[in-house]
mmCIF file of C-alpha atoms and ligand atoms in Angstrom:
data_model
loop_
_atom_site.group_PDB
_atom_site.id
_atom_site.type_symbol
_atom_site.label_atom_id
_atom_site.label_comp_id
_atom_site.label_asym_id
_atom_site.label_seq_id
_atom_site.Cartn_x
_atom_site.Cartn_y
_atom_site.Cartn_z
ATOM 1 C CA MET A 19 24.010 -41.598 -24.300
ATOM 2 C CA ALA A 20 23.569 -37.847 -24.027
ATOM 3 C CA GLN A 21 26.481 -35.618 -23.193
ATOM 4 C CA ILE A 22 25.809 -34.012 -19.806
ATOM 5 C CA LEU A 23 26.337 -30.270 -20.070
ATOM 6 C CA ASP A 24 27.688 -29.811 -16.557
ATOM 7 C CA GLY A 25 27.151 -26.221 -15.454
ATOM 8 C CA LYS A 26 29.387 -26.567 -12.415
ATOM 9 C CA THR A 27 32.445 -27.204 -14.586
ATOM 10 C CA ALA A 28 31.583 -24.360 -16.968
ATOM 11 C CA ALA A 29 30.923 -22.047 -14.006
ATOM 12 C CA ALA A 30 34.247 -22.941 -12.352
ATOM 13 C CA VAL A 31 36.159 -22.018 -15.515
ATOM 14 C CA ALA A 32 34.268 -18.722 -15.884
ATOM 15 C CA LYS A 33 34.713 -17.956 -12.170
ATOM 16 C CA ALA A 34 38.471 -18.443 -12.312
ATOM 17 C CA ALA A 35 38.725 -15.955 -15.187
ATOM 18 C CA ILE A 36 36.520 -13.431 -13.361
ATOM 19 C CA THR A 37 38.509 -13.795 -10.135
ATOM 20 C CA ALA A 38 41.720 -12.993 -11.994
ATOM 21 C CA ARG A 39 40.141 -9.919 -13.607
ATOM 22 C CA ILE A 40 38.872 -8.578 -10.270
ATOM 23 C CA ALA A 41 42.212 -9.247 -8.578
ATOM 24 C CA ALA A 42 43.846 -7.034 -11.200
ATOM 25 C CA MET A 43 41.491 -4.103 -10.510
ATOM 26 C CA ALA A 44 42.577 -1.243 -8.230
ATOM 27 C CA VAL A 45 39.190 -1.291 -6.473
ATOM 28 C CA ALA A 46 36.944 -4.366 -6.528
ATOM 29 C CA PRO A 47 33.403 -3.587 -7.751
ATOM 30 C CA THR A 48 30.471 -4.006 -5.374
ATOM 31 C CA VAL A 49 27.077 -5.652 -5.845
ATOM 32 C CA VAL A 50 24.113 -4.556 -3.762
ATOM 33 C CA VAL A 51 20.991 -6.703 -3.533
ATOM 34 C CA VAL A 52 17.658 -5.148 -2.585
ATOM 35 C CA GLN A 53 15.346 -7.812 -1.191
ATOM 36 C CA VAL A 54 11.907 -7.644 0.352
ATOM 37 C CA ALA A 55 11.730 -10.230 3.166
ATOM 38 C CA GLY A 56 9.295 -13.121 3.200
ATOM 39 C CA ASP A 57 10.379 -15.671 0.589
ATOM 40 C CA PRO A 58 12.710 -18.444 1.888
ATOM 41 C CA ALA A 59 13.657 -19.467 -1.684
ATOM 42 C CA ALA A 60 14.763 -15.889 -2.349
ATOM 43 C CA ASP A 61 16.778 -15.939 0.911
ATOM 44 C CA ARG A 62 18.723 -18.915 -0.424
ATOM 45 C CA TYR A 63 19.217 -17.296 -3.825
ATOM 46 C CA VAL A 64 20.441 -14.044 -2.294
ATOM 47 C CA LYS A 65 22.874 -15.948 -0.033
ATOM 48 C CA ALA A 66 24.231 -17.717 -3.112
ATOM 49 C CA ILE A 67 24.856 -14.352 -4.803
ATOM 50 C CA GLY A 68 26.789 -13.263 -1.692
ATOM 51 C CA ARG A 69 28.876 -16.452 -1.796
ATOM 52 C CA THR A 70 29.669 -15.978 -5.477
ATOM 53 C CA CYS A 71 30.765 -12.380 -4.839
ATOM 54 C CA SER A 72 33.018 -13.477 -2.016
ATOM 55 C CA ASP A 73 34.460 -16.344 -4.123
ATOM 56 C CA VAL A 74 35.488 -13.972 -6.941
ATOM 57 C CA GLY A 75 36.582 -11.092 -4.689
ATOM 58 C CA ALA A 76 33.725 -8.675 -5.447
ATOM 59 C CA GLY A 77 32.106 -6.550 -2.742
ATOM 60 C CA TYR A 78 28.607 -7.473 -1.611
ATOM 61 C CA ALA A 79 25.881 -5.897 0.493
ATOM 62 C CA LEU A 80 22.274 -6.869 1.137
ATOM 63 C CA HIS A 81 19.471 -4.440 1.922
ATOM 64 C CA GLN A 82 16.642 -6.520 3.293
ATOM 65 C CA LEU A 83 13.394 -4.572 3.576
ATOM 66 C CA PRO A 84 10.354 -5.638 5.627
ATOM 67 C CA ALA A 85 7.620 -7.623 3.846
ATOM 68 C CA ASP A 86 5.209 -4.679 4.082
ATOM 69 C CA VAL A 87 7.686 -2.055 2.843
ATOM 70 C CA ALA A 88 6.078 1.008 1.259
ATOM 71 C CA GLN A 89 6.508 1.743 -2.445
ATOM 72 C CA ALA A 90 8.091 5.110 -1.658
ATOM 73 C CA THR A 91 10.667 3.492 0.674
ATOM 74 C CA ILE A 92 11.943 0.903 -1.804
ATOM 75 C CA GLU A 93 11.970 3.468 -4.619
ATOM 76 C CA ALA A 94 13.998 5.860 -2.462
ATOM 77 C CA LEU A 95 16.517 3.099 -1.651
ATOM 78 C CA VAL A 96 16.949 2.118 -5.308
ATOM 79 C CA ARG A 97 17.427 5.803 -6.249
ATOM 80 C CA GLN A 98 19.970 6.267 -3.466
ATOM 81 C CA LEU A 99 21.963 3.172 -4.536
ATOM 82 C CA SER A 100 21.773 4.284 -8.156
ATOM 83 C CA GLY A 101 23.439 7.557 -7.163
ATOM 84 C CA ASP A 102 26.029 5.944 -4.859
ATOM 85 C CA ALA A 103 29.489 6.032 -6.470
ATOM 86 C CA GLY A 104 30.567 3.087 -4.280
ATOM 87 C CA VAL A 105 27.976 0.764 -5.854
ATOM 88 C CA GLN A 106 28.562 -0.671 -9.308
ATOM 89 C CA GLY A 107 25.868 -3.359 -9.584
ATOM 90 C CA ILE A 108 22.299 -3.420 -8.242
ATOM 91 C CA ILE A 109 19.959 -6.415 -8.132
ATOM 92 C CA ILE A 110 16.325 -6.029 -7.119
ATOM 93 C CA GLN A 111 15.317 -9.515 -6.025
ATOM 94 C CA MET A 112 12.212 -10.461 -8.035
ATOM 95 C CA PRO A 113 9.376 -11.069 -7.791
ATOM 96 C CA LEU A 114 8.441 -8.231 -5.455
ATOM 97 C CA PRO A 115 5.337 -8.728 -3.288
ATOM 98 C CA ALA A 116 2.030 -7.998 -4.997
ATOM 99 C CA HIS A 117 1.455 -4.707 -3.148
ATOM 100 C CA LEU A 118 4.496 -3.177 -4.876
ATOM 101 C CA ASP A 119 4.639 -1.812 -8.426
ATOM 102 C CA SER A 120 7.731 -3.627 -9.783
ATOM 103 C CA ALA A 121 7.952 -1.591 -12.987
ATOM 104 C CA ALA A 122 8.002 1.661 -10.989
ATOM 105 C CA VAL A 123 10.783 0.295 -8.738
ATOM 106 C CA ILE A 124 12.822 -0.800 -11.757
ATOM 107 C CA ALA A 125 12.367 2.648 -13.283
ATOM 108 C CA CYS A 126 14.302 4.077 -10.294
ATOM 109 C CA LEU A 127 17.315 1.920 -11.158
ATOM 110 C CA ASP A 128 20.304 3.440 -12.940
ATOM 111 C CA GLN A 129 20.227 1.332 -16.103
ATOM 112 C CA ARG A 130 24.052 1.295 -16.179
ATOM 113 C CA LYS A 131 24.141 -0.617 -12.845
ATOM 114 C CA ASP A 132 21.362 -3.055 -13.792
ATOM 115 C CA ILE A 133 23.430 -6.262 -13.701
ATOM 116 C CA ASP A 134 20.265 -8.398 -13.751
ATOM 117 C CA GLY A 135 19.194 -6.891 -17.091
ATOM 118 C CA VAL A 136 15.679 -6.004 -15.909
ATOM 119 C CA HIS A 137 15.600 -2.329 -16.885
ATOM 120 C CA PRO A 138 13.480 -1.812 -20.029
ATOM 121 C CA VAL A 139 16.360 -0.055 -21.796
ATOM 122 C CA ASN A 140 18.650 -3.059 -21.285
ATOM 123 C CA ALA A 141 15.880 -5.521 -22.204
ATOM 124 C CA GLY A 142 15.277 -3.497 -25.375
ATOM 125 C CA VAL A 143 18.952 -3.534 -26.322
ATOM 126 C CA VAL A 144 19.024 -7.342 -25.968
ATOM 127 C CA ALA A 145 15.785 -7.684 -27.971
ATOM 128 C CA ASN A 146 17.331 -5.549 -30.713
ATOM 129 C CA GLY A 147 20.383 -7.807 -30.946
ATOM 130 C CA GLY A 148 22.725 -5.389 -29.167
ATOM 131 C CA SER A 149 25.158 -6.265 -26.438
ATOM 132 C CA GLY A 150 25.105 -5.044 -22.870
ATOM 133 C CA LEU A 151 23.562 -6.136 -19.606
ATOM 134 C CA VAL A 152 21.865 -9.431 -20.516
ATOM 135 C CA PRO A 153 19.623 -11.222 -17.980
ATOM 136 C CA ALA A 154 21.895 -13.623 -16.140
ATOM 137 C CA THR A 155 19.923 -16.872 -16.540
ATOM 138 C CA PRO A 156 19.747 -16.931 -20.350
ATOM 139 C CA ALA A 157 23.294 -15.540 -20.550
ATOM 140 C CA GLY A 158 24.337 -18.583 -18.521
ATOM 141 C CA GLY A 159 22.468 -20.938 -20.842
ATOM 142 C CA MET A 160 24.303 -19.527 -23.841
ATOM 143 C CA ALA A 161 27.627 -19.671 -21.962
ATOM 144 C CA ILE A 162 27.110 -23.412 -21.322
ATOM 145 C CA LEU A 163 26.448 -24.031 -25.027
ATOM 146 C CA ARG A 164 29.615 -22.076 -25.886
ATOM 147 C CA HIS A 165 31.650 -23.866 -23.202
ATOM 148 C CA TYR A 166 30.773 -27.264 -24.702
ATOM 149 C CA GLY A 167 31.303 -26.063 -28.292
ATOM 150 C CA ILE A 168 27.696 -26.661 -29.329
ATOM 151 C CA GLU A 169 26.980 -25.043 -32.672
ATOM 152 C CA VAL A 170 23.945 -22.761 -32.670
ATOM 153 C CA ARG A 171 24.265 -21.109 -36.065
ATOM 154 C CA GLY A 172 21.736 -22.370 -38.593
ATOM 155 C CA LYS A 173 19.991 -24.628 -36.057
ATOM 156 C CA GLN A 174 16.257 -24.761 -35.416
ATOM 157 C CA ALA A 175 15.693 -23.701 -31.810
ATOM 158 C CA VAL A 176 12.441 -23.823 -29.874
ATOM 159 C CA VAL A 177 12.231 -21.918 -26.589
ATOM 160 C CA ILE A 178 9.295 -23.005 -24.433
ATOM 161 C CA GLY A 179 8.416 -20.061 -22.185
ATOM 162 C CA ARG A 180 8.217 -16.336 -22.851
ATOM 163 C CA SER A 181 8.973 -14.690 -19.503
ATOM 164 C CA ALA A 182 10.907 -11.428 -19.554
ATOM 165 C CA VAL A 183 13.780 -12.892 -17.509
ATOM 166 C CA VAL A 184 14.303 -16.314 -19.086
ATOM 167 C CA GLY A 185 12.367 -17.373 -22.205
ATOM 168 C CA ARG A 186 12.256 -14.152 -24.223
ATOM 169 C CA PRO A 187 15.873 -13.038 -23.724
ATOM 170 C CA MET A 188 17.073 -16.617 -24.396
ATOM 171 C CA ALA A 189 15.237 -16.471 -27.720
ATOM 172 C CA TRP A 190 16.913 -13.128 -28.584
ATOM 173 C CA LEU A 191 20.339 -14.529 -27.690
ATOM 174 C CA LEU A 192 19.805 -17.642 -29.837
ATOM 175 C CA LEU A 193 18.637 -15.430 -32.695
ATOM 176 C CA LYS A 194 21.728 -13.263 -32.282
ATOM 177 C CA ALA A 195 23.796 -16.457 -32.492
ATOM 178 C CA ASP A 196 22.099 -17.177 -35.856
ATOM 179 C CA ALA A 197 19.657 -19.895 -34.825
ATOM 180 C CA THR A 198 16.192 -19.939 -36.365
ATOM 181 C CA VAL A 199 14.037 -19.409 -33.319
ATOM 182 C CA THR A 200 10.474 -20.266 -32.364
ATOM 183 C CA ILE A 201 9.045 -19.111 -29.029
ATOM 184 C CA ALA A 202 6.373 -21.450 -27.662
ATOM 185 C CA HIS A 203 4.113 -20.817 -24.676
ATOM 186 C CA SER A 204 0.980 -22.026 -22.952
ATOM 187 C CA ARG A 205 -1.223 -21.065 -25.929
ATOM 188 C CA THR A 206 0.945 -22.751 -28.570
ATOM 189 C CA ALA A 207 -1.132 -25.172 -30.644
ATOM 190 C CA ASN A 208 0.341 -28.645 -31.178
ATOM 191 C CA LEU A 209 3.251 -27.915 -28.853
ATOM 192 C CA ALA A 210 4.754 -31.408 -29.141
ATOM 193 C CA ASP A 211 4.879 -31.122 -32.957
ATOM 194 C CA VAL A 212 6.525 -27.693 -32.723
ATOM 195 C CA VAL A 213 9.138 -28.877 -30.213
ATOM 196 C CA ARG A 214 9.869 -32.054 -32.210
ATOM 197 C CA GLU A 215 11.172 -29.883 -35.082
ATOM 198 C CA ALA A 216 13.923 -28.421 -32.926
ATOM 199 C CA ASP A 217 17.645 -29.155 -32.964
ATOM 200 C CA ILE A 218 17.929 -27.116 -29.752
ATOM 201 C CA VAL A 219 15.136 -27.180 -27.169
ATOM 202 C CA VAL A 220 15.100 -24.676 -24.332
ATOM 203 C CA ALA A 221 12.682 -25.333 -21.484
ATOM 204 C CA ALA A 222 11.763 -22.319 -19.307
ATOM 205 C CA ILE A 223 8.338 -23.352 -18.106
ATOM 206 C CA GLY A 224 8.366 -24.081 -14.397
ATOM 207 C CA LYS A 225 6.557 -27.445 -14.632
ATOM 208 C CA PRO A 226 8.298 -30.621 -13.399
ATOM 209 C CA ARG A 227 9.340 -33.011 -16.204
ATOM 210 C CA PHE A 228 6.915 -31.351 -18.636
ATOM 211 C CA VAL A 229 9.036 -32.029 -21.751
ATOM 212 C CA THR A 230 8.869 -35.741 -22.443
ATOM 213 C CA ARG A 231 10.782 -38.048 -24.764
ATOM 214 C CA ASP A 232 8.044 -38.122 -27.420
ATOM 215 C CA MET A 233 8.294 -34.317 -27.765
ATOM 216 C CA LEU A 234 11.985 -34.373 -28.663
ATOM 217 C CA LYS A 235 13.691 -35.104 -31.952
ATOM 218 C CA ALA A 236 16.381 -37.792 -31.643
ATOM 219 C CA GLY A 237 19.735 -36.089 -31.166
ATOM 220 C CA ALA A 238 18.337 -32.758 -29.980
ATOM 221 C CA VAL A 239 20.329 -30.543 -27.592
ATOM 222 C CA VAL A 240 18.320 -29.657 -24.484
ATOM 223 C CA VAL A 241 18.817 -26.662 -22.201
ATOM 224 C CA ASP A 242 16.654 -27.035 -19.094
ATOM 225 C CA PHE A 243 16.146 -23.874 -17.027
ATOM 226 C CA GLY A 244 13.404 -25.370 -14.857
ATOM 227 C CA ILE A 245 13.910 -25.476 -11.096
ATOM 228 C CA ASN A 246 10.991 -27.407 -9.642
ATOM 229 C CA VAL A 247 10.258 -29.459 -6.599
ATOM 230 C CA ALA A 248 8.686 -32.713 -7.791
ATOM 231 C CA ALA A 249 5.832 -34.462 -5.957
ATOM 232 C CA ASP A 250 8.397 -36.701 -4.187
ATOM 233 C CA GLY A 251 10.228 -33.626 -2.854
ATOM 234 C CA THR A 252 13.265 -33.895 -5.140
ATOM 235 C CA LEU A 253 14.554 -31.043 -7.269
ATOM 236 C CA CYS A 254 13.921 -31.495 -10.983
ATOM 237 C CA GLY A 255 13.856 -29.558 -14.214
ATOM 238 C CA ASP A 256 11.199 -28.987 -16.864
ATOM 239 C CA VAL A 257 12.461 -31.977 -18.844
ATOM 240 C CA ASP A 258 11.960 -35.655 -18.066
ATOM 241 C CA THR A 259 15.728 -36.107 -18.081
ATOM 242 C CA ALA A 260 15.968 -39.740 -16.948
ATOM 243 C CA ASN A 261 13.813 -40.869 -19.854
ATOM 244 C CA VAL A 262 15.468 -38.815 -22.597
ATOM 245 C CA LEU A 263 19.151 -39.513 -21.872
ATOM 246 C CA ASP A 264 19.427 -42.223 -24.537
ATOM 247 C CA HIS A 265 17.473 -40.119 -27.041
ATOM 248 C CA VAL A 266 18.997 -36.613 -27.053
ATOM 249 C CA SER A 267 22.610 -35.714 -27.857
ATOM 250 C CA ALA A 268 23.249 -33.316 -24.958
ATOM 251 C CA ILE A 269 21.354 -32.000 -21.952
ATOM 252 C CA THR A 270 21.864 -29.685 -18.975
ATOM 253 C CA PRO A 271 21.083 -31.565 -15.741
ATOM 254 C CA VAL A 272 18.954 -30.201 -12.886
ATOM 255 C CA PRO A 273 20.481 -29.495 -10.460
ATOM 256 C CA GLY A 274 23.978 -28.650 -11.716
ATOM 257 C CA GLY A 275 23.187 -27.365 -15.206
ATOM 258 C CA THR A 276 22.003 -23.844 -15.915
ATOM 259 C CA GLY A 277 21.663 -22.934 -12.212
ATOM 260 C CA PRO A 278 25.390 -22.670 -11.335
ATOM 261 C CA MET A 279 26.006 -20.359 -14.311
ATOM 262 C CA THR A 280 23.442 -17.732 -13.351
ATOM 263 C CA ASN A 281 25.358 -16.015 -10.547
ATOM 264 C CA VAL A 282 28.593 -16.150 -12.504
ATOM 265 C CA MET A 283 26.858 -14.259 -15.306
ATOM 266 C CA LEU A 284 25.749 -11.597 -12.807
ATOM 267 C CA ILE A 285 29.419 -10.979 -12.074
ATOM 268 C CA GLU A 286 30.226 -10.984 -15.813
ATOM 269 C CA ASN A 287 27.649 -8.208 -16.073
ATOM 270 C CA LEU A 288 29.185 -6.428 -13.086
ATOM 271 C CA LEU A 289 32.508 -6.336 -14.921
ATOM 272 C CA ALA A 290 30.758 -4.973 -18.016
ATOM 273 C CA VAL A 291 29.190 -2.047 -16.094
ATOM 274 C CA ASP A 292 30.059 1.184 -17.856
ATOM 275 C CA LEU A 293 29.399 4.231 -15.696
ATOM 276 C CA ARG A 294 30.366 6.861 -18.268
ATOM 277 C CA PRO A 295 27.644 9.518 -18.472
ATOM 278 C CA LEU A 296 24.752 8.651 -20.744
ATOM 279 C CA PRO A 297 24.785 10.906 -23.814
ATOM 280 C CA TRP A 298 21.269 12.220 -23.110
ATOM 281 C CA LYS A 299 21.475 12.475 -19.324
ATOM 282 C CA ASP A 300 23.712 13.597 -16.406
HETATM 283 P P1 NAP B 422 7.276 -17.916 -15.695
HETATM 284 O O1 NAP B 422 7.424 -16.434 -15.658
HETATM 285 O O2 NAP B 422 6.219 -18.584 -14.882
HETATM 286 O O3 NAP B 422 7.061 -18.331 -17.235
HETATM 287 C C1 NAP B 422 6.736 -19.643 -17.592
HETATM 288 C C2 NAP B 422 6.507 -19.710 -19.075
HETATM 289 O O4 NAP B 422 6.150 -21.051 -19.376
HETATM 290 C C3 NAP B 422 5.364 -18.815 -19.572
HETATM 291 O O5 NAP B 422 5.752 -18.122 -20.728
HETATM 292 C C4 NAP B 422 4.235 -19.798 -19.859
HETATM 293 O O6 NAP B 422 3.416 -19.448 -20.954
HETATM 294 C C5 NAP B 422 5.010 -21.059 -20.215
HETATM 295 N N1 NAP B 422 4.167 -22.219 -19.951
HETATM 296 C C6 NAP B 422 3.500 -22.508 -18.813
HETATM 297 N N2 NAP B 422 2.787 -23.638 -18.975
HETATM 298 C C7 NAP B 422 3.001 -24.044 -20.240
HETATM 299 C C8 NAP B 422 2.509 -25.121 -21.007
HETATM 300 N N3 NAP B 422 1.646 -26.010 -20.493
HETATM 301 N N4 NAP B 422 2.915 -25.248 -22.281
HETATM 302 C C9 NAP B 422 3.785 -24.348 -22.812
HETATM 303 N N5 NAP B 422 4.275 -23.291 -22.126
HETATM 304 C C10 NAP B 422 3.880 -23.138 -20.861
HETATM 305 O O7 NAP B 422 8.644 -18.630 -15.294
HETATM 306 P P2 NAP B 422 10.175 -18.145 -15.467
HETATM 307 O O8 NAP B 422 10.483 -17.087 -14.458
HETATM 308 O O9 NAP B 422 10.471 -17.909 -16.895
HETATM 309 O O10 NAP B 422 10.923 -19.468 -14.990
HETATM 310 C C11 NAP B 422 10.824 -20.670 -15.727
HETATM 311 C C12 NAP B 422 11.552 -21.772 -14.985
HETATM 312 O O11 NAP B 422 12.930 -21.411 -14.895
HETATM 313 C C13 NAP B 422 11.089 -21.966 -13.532
HETATM 314 O O12 NAP B 422 11.203 -23.324 -13.196
HETATM 315 C C14 NAP B 422 12.092 -21.154 -12.723
HETATM 316 O O13 NAP B 422 12.240 -21.646 -11.401
HETATM 317 C C15 NAP B 422 13.323 -21.389 -13.539
HETATM 318 N N6 NAP B 422 14.370 -20.366 -13.382
HETATM 319 C C16 NAP B 422 15.635 -20.833 -13.407
HETATM 320 C C17 NAP B 422 16.680 -19.966 -13.275
HETATM 321 C C18 NAP B 422 18.073 -20.531 -13.354
HETATM 322 O O14 NAP B 422 19.029 -19.907 -12.926
HETATM 323 N N7 NAP B 422 18.252 -21.732 -13.947
HETATM 324 C C19 NAP B 422 16.453 -18.605 -13.106
HETATM 325 C C20 NAP B 422 15.142 -18.128 -13.145
HETATM 326 C C21 NAP B 422 14.102 -19.039 -13.286
HETATM 327 P P3 NAP B 422 2.451 -18.149 -20.935
HETATM 328 O O15 NAP B 422 3.328 -16.981 -21.161
HETATM 329 O O16 NAP B 422 1.507 -18.392 -22.069
HETATM 330 O O17 NAP B 422 1.786 -18.150 -19.589
#
């Protein structure tokens, strides 16, 4: 039977360490979330960030903007927060509504406070194998593998999904950890054959139970980032977990796998914020 890579346990351990670090600081750092109203799922996510901050003793504030907010208004807010010495971490809740230019909003963000790792400079550092502000979801996936002592070096890894926030950065992190990495996507030919080669399979697709038993090599390790509502209304991942448990060696469950780690990694990033002047700026 597969080992269940329980994210709640891993998150609790990481949270305890973070709480102790914040308690030892003279002034607790503060996270500010900028959210455009209108998405109930985002409301829940933002509330969870607030809870995590309060659990670990970090400051938290939410700026909720109206659904029809103007580009200039949200840009001005992000610039103001970027220049505010009392704010150490800024999260712009994505996706923004279609009438807004997300890239232009992100460009207003001080890259040093970008604890969600969305600024192109931080994304570029991660893609180049550097260390810094890594997107929280893939950082959490790697932290779970580390927590359970799963060896990545030398392994064949296939990441299904190439989004900027999950699939791509997960591939860079696996590469940095010395896996041999393939990135698969919706145009990958013979996807099942590609995935079947993998010792480590990462699913970041957004399709309920898309990865089936026949696509997985016996003994593979599976990291499932999917958060989907199945036809019967239950929450499920991108992997057909119930039918692969006696086939794979380890798997993150949904819920309770990668999800609980994400917010903890945001706070890890918050503690890594370095506000020294940039060499070419200020
Ligand atoms: P996304 O931006 O929609 O990207 C989905 C990726 O899956 C794309 O690269 C797409 O390929 C690929 N894909 C779609 N259909 C496919 C198919 N039939 N075969 C192979 N690849 C296919 O989604 P995302 O933001 O990365 O999120 C992925 C999942 O993770 C979602 O369920 C989301 O809810 C979840 N998520 C979880 C967390 C967490 O904390 N655990 C955080 C964020 C997101 P193309 O590029 O070719 O279109």
